[in-house]
PDB file of C-alpha atoms and ligand atoms in Angstrom:
ATOM      1  CA  MET P  10      -9.812 -65.132 -77.764  1.00 68.00           C
ATOM      2  CA  ALA P  11      -8.126 -62.676 -75.385  1.00 82.00           C
ATOM      3  CA  GLU P  12     -10.512 -60.282 -73.676  1.00 93.00           C
ATOM      4  CA  GLU P  13     -10.391 -56.591 -74.530  1.00 97.00           C
ATOM      5  CA  VAL P  14      -9.752 -54.279 -71.565  1.00 98.00           C
ATOM      6  CA  LYS P  15      -9.163 -50.608 -72.353  1.00 98.00           C
ATOM      7  CA  LEU P  16      -8.856 -47.753 -69.885  1.00 98.00           C
ATOM      8  CA  PHE P  17      -9.554 -44.202 -71.047  1.00 98.00           C
ATOM      9  CA  ARG P  18      -7.853 -41.804 -68.660  1.00 98.00           C
ATOM     10  CA  THR P  19      -5.709 -38.693 -68.349  1.00 98.00           C
ATOM     11  CA  TRP P  20      -2.144 -38.825 -67.038  1.00 96.00           C
ATOM     12  CA  SER P  21      -3.078 -37.362 -63.632  1.00 96.00           C
ATOM     13  CA  SER P  22      -6.781 -38.022 -62.988  1.00 97.00           C
ATOM     14  CA  PRO P  23      -7.013 -39.198 -59.360  1.00 96.00           C
ATOM     15  CA  TYR P  24     -10.271 -40.978 -60.207  1.00 98.00           C
ATOM     16  CA  ALA P  25      -8.646 -42.832 -63.075  1.00 98.00           C
ATOM     17  CA  LEU P  26      -5.671 -43.802 -60.912  1.00 98.00           C
ATOM     18  CA  ARG P  27      -8.084 -45.894 -58.871  1.00 98.00           C
ATOM     19  CA  ILE P  28      -8.701 -48.042 -61.905  1.00 98.00           C
ATOM     20  CA  VAL P  29      -5.018 -48.268 -62.774  1.00 98.00           C
ATOM     21  CA  TRP P  30      -4.245 -49.444 -59.222  1.00 98.00           C
ATOM     22  CA  ALA P  31      -7.096 -51.967 -59.145  1.00 98.00           C
ATOM     23  CA  LEU P  32      -6.141 -53.509 -62.501  1.00 98.00           C
ATOM     24  CA  GLN P  33      -2.498 -53.668 -61.471  1.00 97.00           C
ATOM     25  CA  LEU P  34      -3.330 -55.264 -58.111  1.00 97.00           C
ATOM     26  CA  LYS P  35      -5.405 -57.896 -59.856  1.00 97.00           C
ATOM     27  CA  GLY P  36      -2.825 -58.432 -62.579  1.00 97.00           C
ATOM     28  CA  VAL P  37      -5.295 -57.704 -65.388  1.00 97.00           C
ATOM     29  CA  GLN P  38      -3.694 -56.873 -68.744  1.00 97.00           C
ATOM     30  CA  TYR P  39      -5.155 -53.743 -70.288  1.00 98.00           C
ATOM     31  CA  GLU P  40      -4.524 -51.033 -72.815  1.00 98.00           C
ATOM     32  CA  THR P  41      -4.339 -47.361 -71.812  1.00 98.00           C
ATOM     33  CA  VAL P  42      -5.891 -44.644 -73.971  1.00 98.00           C
ATOM     34  CA  LEU P  43      -4.556 -41.295 -72.802  1.00 97.00           C
ATOM     35  CA  GLU P  44      -7.026 -38.439 -73.091  1.00 98.00           C
ATOM     36  CA  ASP P  45      -6.666 -34.670 -72.933  1.00 96.00           C
ATOM     37  CA  VAL P  46      -8.785 -33.446 -69.996  1.00 93.00           C
ATOM     38  CA  PHE P  47      -9.751 -30.254 -71.875  1.00 92.00           C
ATOM     39  CA  GLU P  48     -10.563 -31.973 -75.150  1.00 95.00           C
ATOM     40  CA  LYS P  49     -11.855 -35.454 -74.580  1.00 94.00           C
ATOM     41  CA  SER P  50     -12.119 -37.744 -77.571  1.00 96.00           C
ATOM     42  CA  GLU P  51     -15.259 -38.640 -79.434  1.00 97.00           C
ATOM     43  CA  LEU P  52     -14.979 -42.122 -77.901  1.00 97.00           C
ATOM     44  CA  VAL P  53     -15.131 -40.837 -74.297  1.00 97.00           C
ATOM     45  CA  ARG P  54     -18.162 -38.746 -75.200  1.00 97.00           C
ATOM     46  CA  ARG P  55     -19.783 -41.791 -76.745  1.00 98.00           C
ATOM     47  CA  TYR P  56     -18.881 -44.219 -73.948  1.00 98.00           C
ATOM     48  CA  ASN P  57     -19.749 -41.810 -71.112  1.00 98.00           C
ATOM     49  CA  PRO P  58     -22.509 -39.669 -72.656  1.00 97.00           C
ATOM     50  CA  VAL P  59     -23.963 -38.633 -69.286  1.00 98.00           C
ATOM     51  CA  HIS P  60     -20.853 -37.192 -67.592  1.00 97.00           C
ATOM     52  CA  LYS P  61     -18.365 -37.143 -70.501  1.00 97.00           C
ATOM     53  CA  LYS P  62     -15.536 -37.723 -68.031  1.00 98.00           C
ATOM     54  CA  VAL P  63     -12.677 -40.114 -67.498  1.00 98.00           C
ATOM     55  CA  PRO P  64     -12.129 -42.790 -66.371  1.00 98.00           C
ATOM     56  CA  VAL P  65     -14.039 -45.071 -68.704  1.00 98.00           C
ATOM     57  CA  LEU P  66     -13.328 -48.783 -68.741  1.00 98.00           C
ATOM     58  CA  LEU P  67     -14.139 -50.706 -71.895  1.00 98.00           C
ATOM     59  CA  HIS P  68     -14.476 -54.456 -71.352  1.00 98.00           C
ATOM     60  CA  ASP P  69     -15.173 -56.549 -74.436  1.00 97.00           C
ATOM     61  CA  GLY P  70     -16.870 -53.612 -76.115  1.00 97.00           C
ATOM     62  CA  ARG P  71     -18.993 -52.590 -73.105  1.00 98.00           C
ATOM     63  CA  PRO P  72     -18.215 -49.224 -71.452  1.00 98.00           C
ATOM     64  CA  ILE P  73     -18.439 -48.543 -67.704  1.00 98.00           C
ATOM     65  CA  ALA P  74     -18.143 -45.053 -66.197  1.00 98.00           C
ATOM     66  CA  GLU P  75     -17.729 -43.605 -62.673  1.00 98.00           C
ATOM     67  CA  SER P  76     -14.618 -44.790 -60.878  1.00 98.00           C
ATOM     68  CA  LEU P  77     -16.233 -46.320 -57.775  1.00 98.00           C
ATOM     69  CA  ILE P  78     -18.634 -48.281 -59.955  1.00 98.00           C
ATOM     70  CA  ILE P  79     -15.797 -49.395 -62.208  1.00 98.00           C
ATOM     71  CA  LEU P  80     -13.929 -50.606 -59.096  1.00 98.00           C
ATOM     72  CA  GLU P  81     -16.879 -52.770 -58.085  1.00 98.00           C
ATOM     73  CA  TYR P  82     -17.169 -54.114 -61.631  1.00 98.00           C
ATOM     74  CA  ILE P  83     -13.480 -55.007 -61.648  1.00 98.00           C
ATOM     75  CA  ASP P  84     -13.805 -56.714 -58.275  1.00 98.00           C
ATOM     76  CA  GLU P  85     -16.750 -58.799 -59.429  1.00 98.00           C
ATOM     77  CA  THR P  86     -15.186 -59.674 -62.768  1.00 98.00           C
ATOM     78  CA  TRP P  87     -11.638 -60.577 -61.705  1.00 98.00           C
ATOM     79  CA  LYS P  88     -11.809 -62.374 -58.363  1.00 97.00           C
ATOM     80  CA  GLN P  89      -8.071 -62.459 -57.503  1.00 97.00           C
ATOM     81  CA  HIS P  90      -6.944 -60.019 -54.781  1.00 97.00           C
ATOM     82  CA  PRO P  91     -10.482 -59.133 -53.604  1.00 98.00           C
ATOM     83  CA  LEU P  92     -10.995 -55.413 -52.967  1.00 98.00           C
ATOM     84  CA  LEU P  93     -14.317 -55.446 -51.112  1.00 98.00           C
ATOM     85  CA  PRO P  94     -14.812 -57.655 -48.048  1.00 97.00           C
ATOM     86  CA  GLN P  95     -17.180 -60.644 -48.285  1.00 97.00           C
ATOM     87  CA  ASP P  96     -19.345 -59.815 -45.273  1.00 97.00           C
ATOM     88  CA  PRO P  97     -22.370 -57.686 -46.325  1.00 98.00           C
ATOM     89  CA  TYR P  98     -22.019 -55.290 -43.378  1.00 98.00           C
ATOM     90  CA  ALA P  99     -18.289 -54.807 -43.972  1.00 97.00           C
ATOM     91  CA  ARG P 100     -19.046 -54.234 -47.685  1.00 98.00           C
ATOM     92  CA  ALA P 101     -21.620 -51.595 -46.810  1.00 98.00           C
ATOM     93  CA  MET P 102     -19.121 -49.873 -44.500  1.00 98.00           C
ATOM     94  CA  ALA P 103     -16.423 -49.901 -47.183  1.00 98.00           C
ATOM     95  CA  ARG P 104     -18.846 -48.238 -49.613  1.00 98.00           C
ATOM     96  CA  PHE P 105     -19.776 -45.729 -46.917  1.00 98.00           C
ATOM     97  CA  TRP P 106     -16.155 -44.610 -46.389  1.00 98.00           C
ATOM     98  CA  ALA P 107     -15.424 -44.463 -50.109  1.00 98.00           C
ATOM     99  CA  GLN P 108     -18.468 -42.251 -50.592  1.00 98.00           C
ATOM    100  CA  PHE P 109     -17.523 -40.115 -47.596  1.00 98.00           C
ATOM    101  CA  GLY P 110     -14.151 -39.585 -49.273  1.00 98.00           C
ATOM    102  CA  ASP P 111     -15.788 -38.420 -52.506  1.00 98.00           C
ATOM    103  CA  ASP P 112     -18.617 -36.395 -50.963  1.00 97.00           C
ATOM    104  CA  LYS P 113     -16.773 -34.700 -48.115  1.00 97.00           C
ATOM    105  CA  VAL P 114     -13.020 -35.162 -47.951  1.00 98.00           C
ATOM    106  CA  ILE P 115     -12.134 -34.301 -51.561  1.00 97.00           C
ATOM    107  CA  LYS P 116     -14.269 -31.174 -51.415  1.00 96.00           C
ATOM    108  CA  SER P 117     -12.783 -29.778 -48.194  1.00 97.00           C
ATOM    109  CA  VAL P 118      -9.182 -30.654 -49.102  1.00 97.00           C
ATOM    110  CA  LEU P 119      -9.528 -29.135 -52.586  1.00 97.00           C
ATOM    111  CA  THR P 120     -11.178 -25.986 -51.231  1.00 97.00           C
ATOM    112  CA  ALA P 121      -8.391 -25.659 -48.642  1.00 97.00           C
ATOM    113  CA  PHE P 122      -5.863 -25.963 -51.455  1.00 97.00           C
ATOM    114  CA  LEU P 123      -7.492 -23.482 -53.820  1.00 97.00           C
ATOM    115  CA  SER P 124      -8.640 -20.801 -51.383  1.00 95.00           C
ATOM    116  CA  GLU P 125      -6.904 -18.213 -49.223  1.00 94.00           C
ATOM    117  CA  GLY P 126      -7.417 -16.324 -45.955  1.00 95.00           C
ATOM    118  CA  LYS P 127     -10.588 -16.955 -43.971  1.00 96.00           C
ATOM    119  CA  GLU P 128     -12.040 -19.305 -46.576  1.00 95.00           C
ATOM    120  CA  GLN P 129      -8.907 -21.417 -46.442  1.00 96.00           C
ATOM    121  CA  GLU P 130      -8.922 -21.494 -42.628  1.00 96.00           C
ATOM    122  CA  ALA P 131     -12.513 -22.712 -42.616  1.00 97.00           C
ATOM    123  CA  ALA P 132     -11.807 -25.348 -45.274  1.00 97.00           C
ATOM    124  CA  LEU P 133      -8.718 -26.557 -43.383  1.00 97.00           C
ATOM    125  CA  ALA P 134     -10.767 -26.897 -40.188  1.00 97.00           C
ATOM    126  CA  GLU P 135     -13.416 -28.854 -42.081  1.00 98.00           C
ATOM    127  CA  ALA P 136     -10.784 -31.040 -43.758  1.00 98.00           C
ATOM    128  CA  SER P 137      -9.217 -31.794 -40.353  1.00 98.00           C
ATOM    129  CA  GLU P 138     -12.591 -32.897 -39.007  1.00 98.00           C
ATOM    130  CA  HIS P 139     -12.973 -35.267 -41.945  1.00 98.00           C
ATOM    131  CA  LEU P 140      -9.410 -36.533 -41.644  1.00 98.00           C
ATOM    132  CA  GLN P 141     -10.040 -37.245 -37.953  1.00 98.00           C
ATOM    133  CA  LYS P 142     -12.882 -39.572 -38.971  1.00 98.00           C
ATOM    134  CA  LEU P 143     -10.496 -41.424 -41.287  1.00 98.00           C
ATOM    135  CA  GLU P 144      -7.887 -41.560 -38.510  1.00 98.00           C
ATOM    136  CA  GLU P 145     -10.420 -43.299 -36.245  1.00 98.00           C
ATOM    137  CA  GLU P 146     -11.314 -45.725 -39.001  1.00 98.00           C
ATOM    138  CA  LEU P 147      -7.671 -46.847 -39.137  1.00 98.00           C
ATOM    139  CA  ILE P 148      -7.416 -47.835 -35.446  1.00 98.00           C
ATOM    140  CA  GLY P 149      -5.946 -51.343 -35.244  1.00 97.00           C
ATOM    141  CA  LYS P 150      -5.413 -51.552 -39.003  1.00 97.00           C
ATOM    142  CA  LYS P 151      -2.524 -51.035 -41.419  1.00 97.00           C
ATOM    143  CA  PHE P 152      -4.814 -50.340 -44.369  1.00 98.00           C
ATOM    144  CA  PHE P 153      -8.472 -49.385 -44.432  1.00 98.00           C
ATOM    145  CA  GLY P 154      -8.918 -52.855 -45.928  1.00 95.00           C
ATOM    146  CA  GLY P 155      -7.062 -54.507 -42.990  1.00 96.00           C
ATOM    147  CA  ASP P 156      -3.707 -56.161 -43.748  1.00 96.00           C
ATOM    148  CA  ASN P 157      -4.008 -55.551 -47.474  1.00 96.00           C
ATOM    149  CA  ILE P 158      -4.907 -52.704 -49.805  1.00 98.00           C
ATOM    150  CA  GLY P 159      -8.652 -52.837 -50.483  1.00 98.00           C
ATOM    151  CA  TYR P 160     -11.507 -50.837 -51.986  1.00 98.00           C
ATOM    152  CA  VAL P 161     -11.390 -47.970 -49.446  1.00 98.00           C
ATOM    153  CA  ASP P 162      -7.607 -47.625 -49.748  1.00 98.00           C
ATOM    154  CA  ILE P 163      -7.931 -47.321 -53.501  1.00 98.00           C
ATOM    155  CA  ALA P 164     -10.874 -44.939 -53.224  1.00 98.00           C
ATOM    156  CA  LEU P 165      -8.868 -42.713 -50.848  1.00 98.00           C
ATOM    157  CA  GLY P 166      -5.642 -43.163 -52.784  1.00 97.00           C
ATOM    158  CA  TRP P 167      -6.019 -39.639 -54.231  1.00 96.00           C
ATOM    159  CA  LEU P 168      -5.261 -38.345 -50.717  1.00 97.00           C
ATOM    160  CA  ALA P 169      -1.932 -40.173 -50.623  1.00 95.00           C
ATOM    161  CA  ASN P 170      -1.233 -39.016 -54.149  1.00 91.00           C
ATOM    162  CA  LEU P 171      -2.114 -35.354 -53.793  1.00 96.00           C
ATOM    163  CA  ILE P 172      -1.746 -34.262 -50.172  1.00 96.00           C
ATOM    164  CA  ARG P 173       2.061 -34.072 -50.425  1.00 95.00           C
ATOM    165  CA  VAL P 174       1.691 -31.994 -53.599  1.00 97.00           C
ATOM    166  CA  PHE P 175      -0.753 -29.597 -51.904  1.00 97.00           C
ATOM    167  CA  GLU P 176       1.391 -29.390 -48.766  1.00 97.00           C
ATOM    168  CA  GLU P 177       4.494 -28.620 -50.794  1.00 97.00           C
ATOM    169  CA  ILE P 178       2.793 -25.874 -52.807  1.00 97.00           C
ATOM    170  CA  LEU P 179       1.147 -24.263 -49.759  1.00 96.00           C
ATOM    171  CA  SER P 180       4.147 -24.838 -47.449  1.00 96.00           C
ATOM    172  CA  LEU P 181       1.935 -26.242 -44.709  1.00 94.00           C
ATOM    173  CA  LYS P 182       1.215 -29.624 -43.197  1.00 95.00           C
ATOM    174  CA  VAL P 183      -2.327 -30.983 -43.463  1.00 96.00           C
ATOM    175  CA  VAL P 184      -1.758 -34.618 -42.481  1.00 96.00           C
ATOM    176  CA  ASP P 185       0.858 -34.122 -39.788  1.00 94.00           C
ATOM    177  CA  CYS P 186       2.266 -37.115 -37.961  1.00 96.00           C
ATOM    178  CA  GLU P 187       1.398 -35.864 -34.496  1.00 97.00           C
ATOM    179  CA  ARG P 188      -2.210 -35.079 -35.140  1.00 97.00           C
ATOM    180  CA  PHE P 189      -2.943 -37.955 -37.502  1.00 98.00           C
ATOM    181  CA  PRO P 190      -0.350 -40.655 -36.733  1.00 98.00           C
ATOM    182  CA  LEU P 191      -2.341 -43.532 -38.250  1.00 98.00           C
ATOM    183  CA  LEU P 192      -3.295 -41.637 -41.395  1.00 98.00           C
ATOM    184  CA  PHE P 193       0.293 -40.425 -41.734  1.00 98.00           C
ATOM    185  CA  ALA P 194       1.543 -44.023 -41.508  1.00 98.00           C
ATOM    186  CA  TRP P 195      -1.133 -45.117 -44.002  1.00 98.00           C
ATOM    187  CA  LEU P 196      -0.061 -42.447 -46.517  1.00 97.00           C
ATOM    188  CA  LYS P 197       3.442 -43.883 -46.419  1.00 97.00           C
ATOM    189  CA  GLU P 198       2.440 -47.571 -46.474  1.00 97.00           C
ATOM    190  CA  PHE P 199       0.059 -46.998 -49.366  1.00 97.00           C
ATOM    191  CA  SER P 200       2.414 -44.828 -51.433  1.00 96.00           C
ATOM    192  CA  ASP P 201       5.318 -47.232 -50.883  1.00 96.00           C
ATOM    193  CA  ALA P 202       3.412 -50.358 -51.953  1.00 96.00           C
ATOM    194  CA  PRO P 203       5.166 -51.379 -55.213  1.00 93.00           C
ATOM    195  CA  VAL P 204       1.975 -51.723 -57.289  1.00 92.00           C
ATOM    196  CA  ILE P 205       0.867 -48.254 -56.223  1.00 95.00           C
ATOM    197  CA  LYS P 206       4.274 -46.595 -56.479  1.00 92.00           C
ATOM    198  CA  ASP P 207       4.884 -47.944 -59.990  1.00 92.00           C
ATOM    199  CA  CYS P 208       1.798 -46.106 -61.285  1.00 92.00           C
ATOM    200  CA  TRP P 209       2.372 -42.779 -59.498  1.00 92.00           C
ATOM    201  CA  PRO P 210       2.255 -39.764 -61.834  1.00 94.00           C
ATOM    202  CA  PRO P 211       5.532 -37.763 -61.813  1.00 95.00           C
ATOM    203  CA  HIS P 212       5.650 -35.541 -58.706  1.00 95.00           C
ATOM    204  CA  ASP P 213       7.190 -32.523 -60.491  1.00 96.00           C
ATOM    205  CA  LYS P 214       4.545 -32.648 -63.194  1.00 97.00           C
ATOM    206  CA  LEU P 215       1.820 -32.748 -60.531  1.00 97.00           C
ATOM    207  CA  ILE P 216       3.371 -29.748 -58.771  1.00 98.00           C
ATOM    208  CA  SER P 217       3.340 -27.731 -62.026  1.00 98.00           C
ATOM    209  CA  LYS P 218      -0.225 -28.794 -62.817  1.00 97.00           C
ATOM    210  CA  PHE P 219      -1.589 -27.784 -59.412  1.00 97.00           C
ATOM    211  CA  ILE P 220       0.338 -24.488 -59.268  1.00 97.00           C
ATOM    212  CA  ALA P 221      -1.277 -23.634 -62.616  1.00 97.00           C
ATOM    213  CA  LEU P 222      -4.708 -24.760 -61.396  1.00 96.00           C
ATOM    214  CA  ARG P 223      -4.408 -22.581 -58.290  1.00 96.00           C
ATOM    215  CA  GLN P 224      -3.354 -19.583 -60.363  1.00 95.00           C
ATOM    216  CA  LEU P 225      -6.247 -20.093 -62.768  1.00 94.00           C
ATOM    217  CA  HIS P 226      -8.673 -20.357 -59.852  1.00 92.00           C
ATOM    218  CA  HIS P 227      -7.394 -17.082 -58.356  1.00 90.00           C
ATOM    219  CA  GLU P 228      -7.518 -15.251 -61.693  1.00 91.00           C
ATOM    220  CA  LYS P 229     -11.102 -16.414 -62.177  1.00 86.00           C
ATOM    221  CA  SER P 230     -12.242 -15.449 -58.680  1.00 83.00           C
ATOM    222  CA  SER P 231     -10.581 -12.001 -58.873  1.00 81.00           C
ATOM    223  CA  SER P 232     -12.291 -11.277 -62.214  1.00 79.00           C
ATOM    224  CA  THR P 233     -15.776 -12.051 -60.882  1.00 70.00           C
TER     225      THR P 233
HETATM  226  N1  GSH X 317     -17.249 -39.043 -60.263  1.00 62.62           N
HETATM  227  C1  GSH X 317     -16.343 -39.255 -61.349  1.00 62.62           C
HETATM  228  C2  GSH X 317     -15.396 -38.076 -61.461  1.00 62.62           C
HETATM  229  C3  GSH X 317     -14.516 -38.177 -62.706  1.00 62.62           C
HETATM  230  C4  GSH X 317     -13.840 -36.847 -63.038  1.00 62.62           C
HETATM  231  O1  GSH X 317     -14.132 -35.793 -62.441  1.00 62.62           O
HETATM  232  N2  GSH X 317     -12.960 -36.875 -64.036  1.00 62.62           N
HETATM  233  C5  GSH X 317     -12.278 -35.667 -64.492  1.00 62.62           C
HETATM  234  C6  GSH X 317     -10.790 -35.883 -64.538  1.00 62.62           C
HETATM  235  S1  GSH X 317     -10.116 -35.980 -62.926  1.00 62.62           S
HETATM  236  C7  GSH X 317     -12.731 -35.342 -65.912  1.00 62.62           C
HETATM  237  O2  GSH X 317     -12.869 -36.211 -66.747  1.00 62.62           O
HETATM  238  N3  GSH X 317     -12.916 -34.064 -66.169  1.00 62.62           N
HETATM  239  C8  GSH X 317     -13.244 -33.584 -67.472  1.00 62.62           C
HETATM  240  C9  GSH X 317     -14.435 -32.687 -67.484  1.00 62.62           C
HETATM  241  O3  GSH X 317     -14.982 -32.389 -66.413  1.00 62.62           O
HETATM  242  O4  GSH X 317     -14.797 -32.272 -68.574  1.00 62.62           O
HETATM  243  C10 GSH X 317     -15.600 -40.575 -61.154  1.00 62.62           C
HETATM  244  O5  GSH X 317     -15.491 -41.011 -59.988  1.00 62.62           O
HETATM  245  O6  GSH X 317     -15.194 -41.205 -62.142  1.00 62.62           O
END
């Protein structure tokens, strides 16, 4: 009997895109269940009762939540195109950088995007510090995973997906090719990889979504 693989996600969730990319890279057949981020279905609430967020992966009736954990599950379940390295130290380092991305980089980049004035300047400076660390991690490598897209590339894929959107809306360059040549090259290599490119959410739709998000954020902060 064919196995059941279902992915609950929204059209633009950067966390859910990780799962889309991993399943595509591994050539796993799956069904997509598109959710509304503001009104998640009863099933998402049941399958992810702690966080009630997407993505959720359902594999033969068993739900898994949290994108980085889902990535590891996928890597252990479908062995083709390994995402994590074999060596325990290299595995630990890959997890370290993925977590750094989620704990530090996302926060500073998002704050830089949503804020203005002094707060934005401070967030941009912090984001640049974090991006510098990623730049150093890319020395001598095409991808964070080496010659091929791996776990860290997928975990940081949101950066490739969203930085151009943020830069276009703010009319400024965050990952500029002179300051971050390796990261700049990585953004292009990663975004141009066919498996990644094929699953990219529409750019114009992302622009509209993030303009609206920025407006909402400003309305909220001016009313408090
Ligand atoms: N740490 C989670 C974050 C997931 C997340 O924030 N998902 C968002 C969509 S991008 C969500 O479901 N938001 C709905 C909500 O917060 O109610 C992961 O890595 O899966």
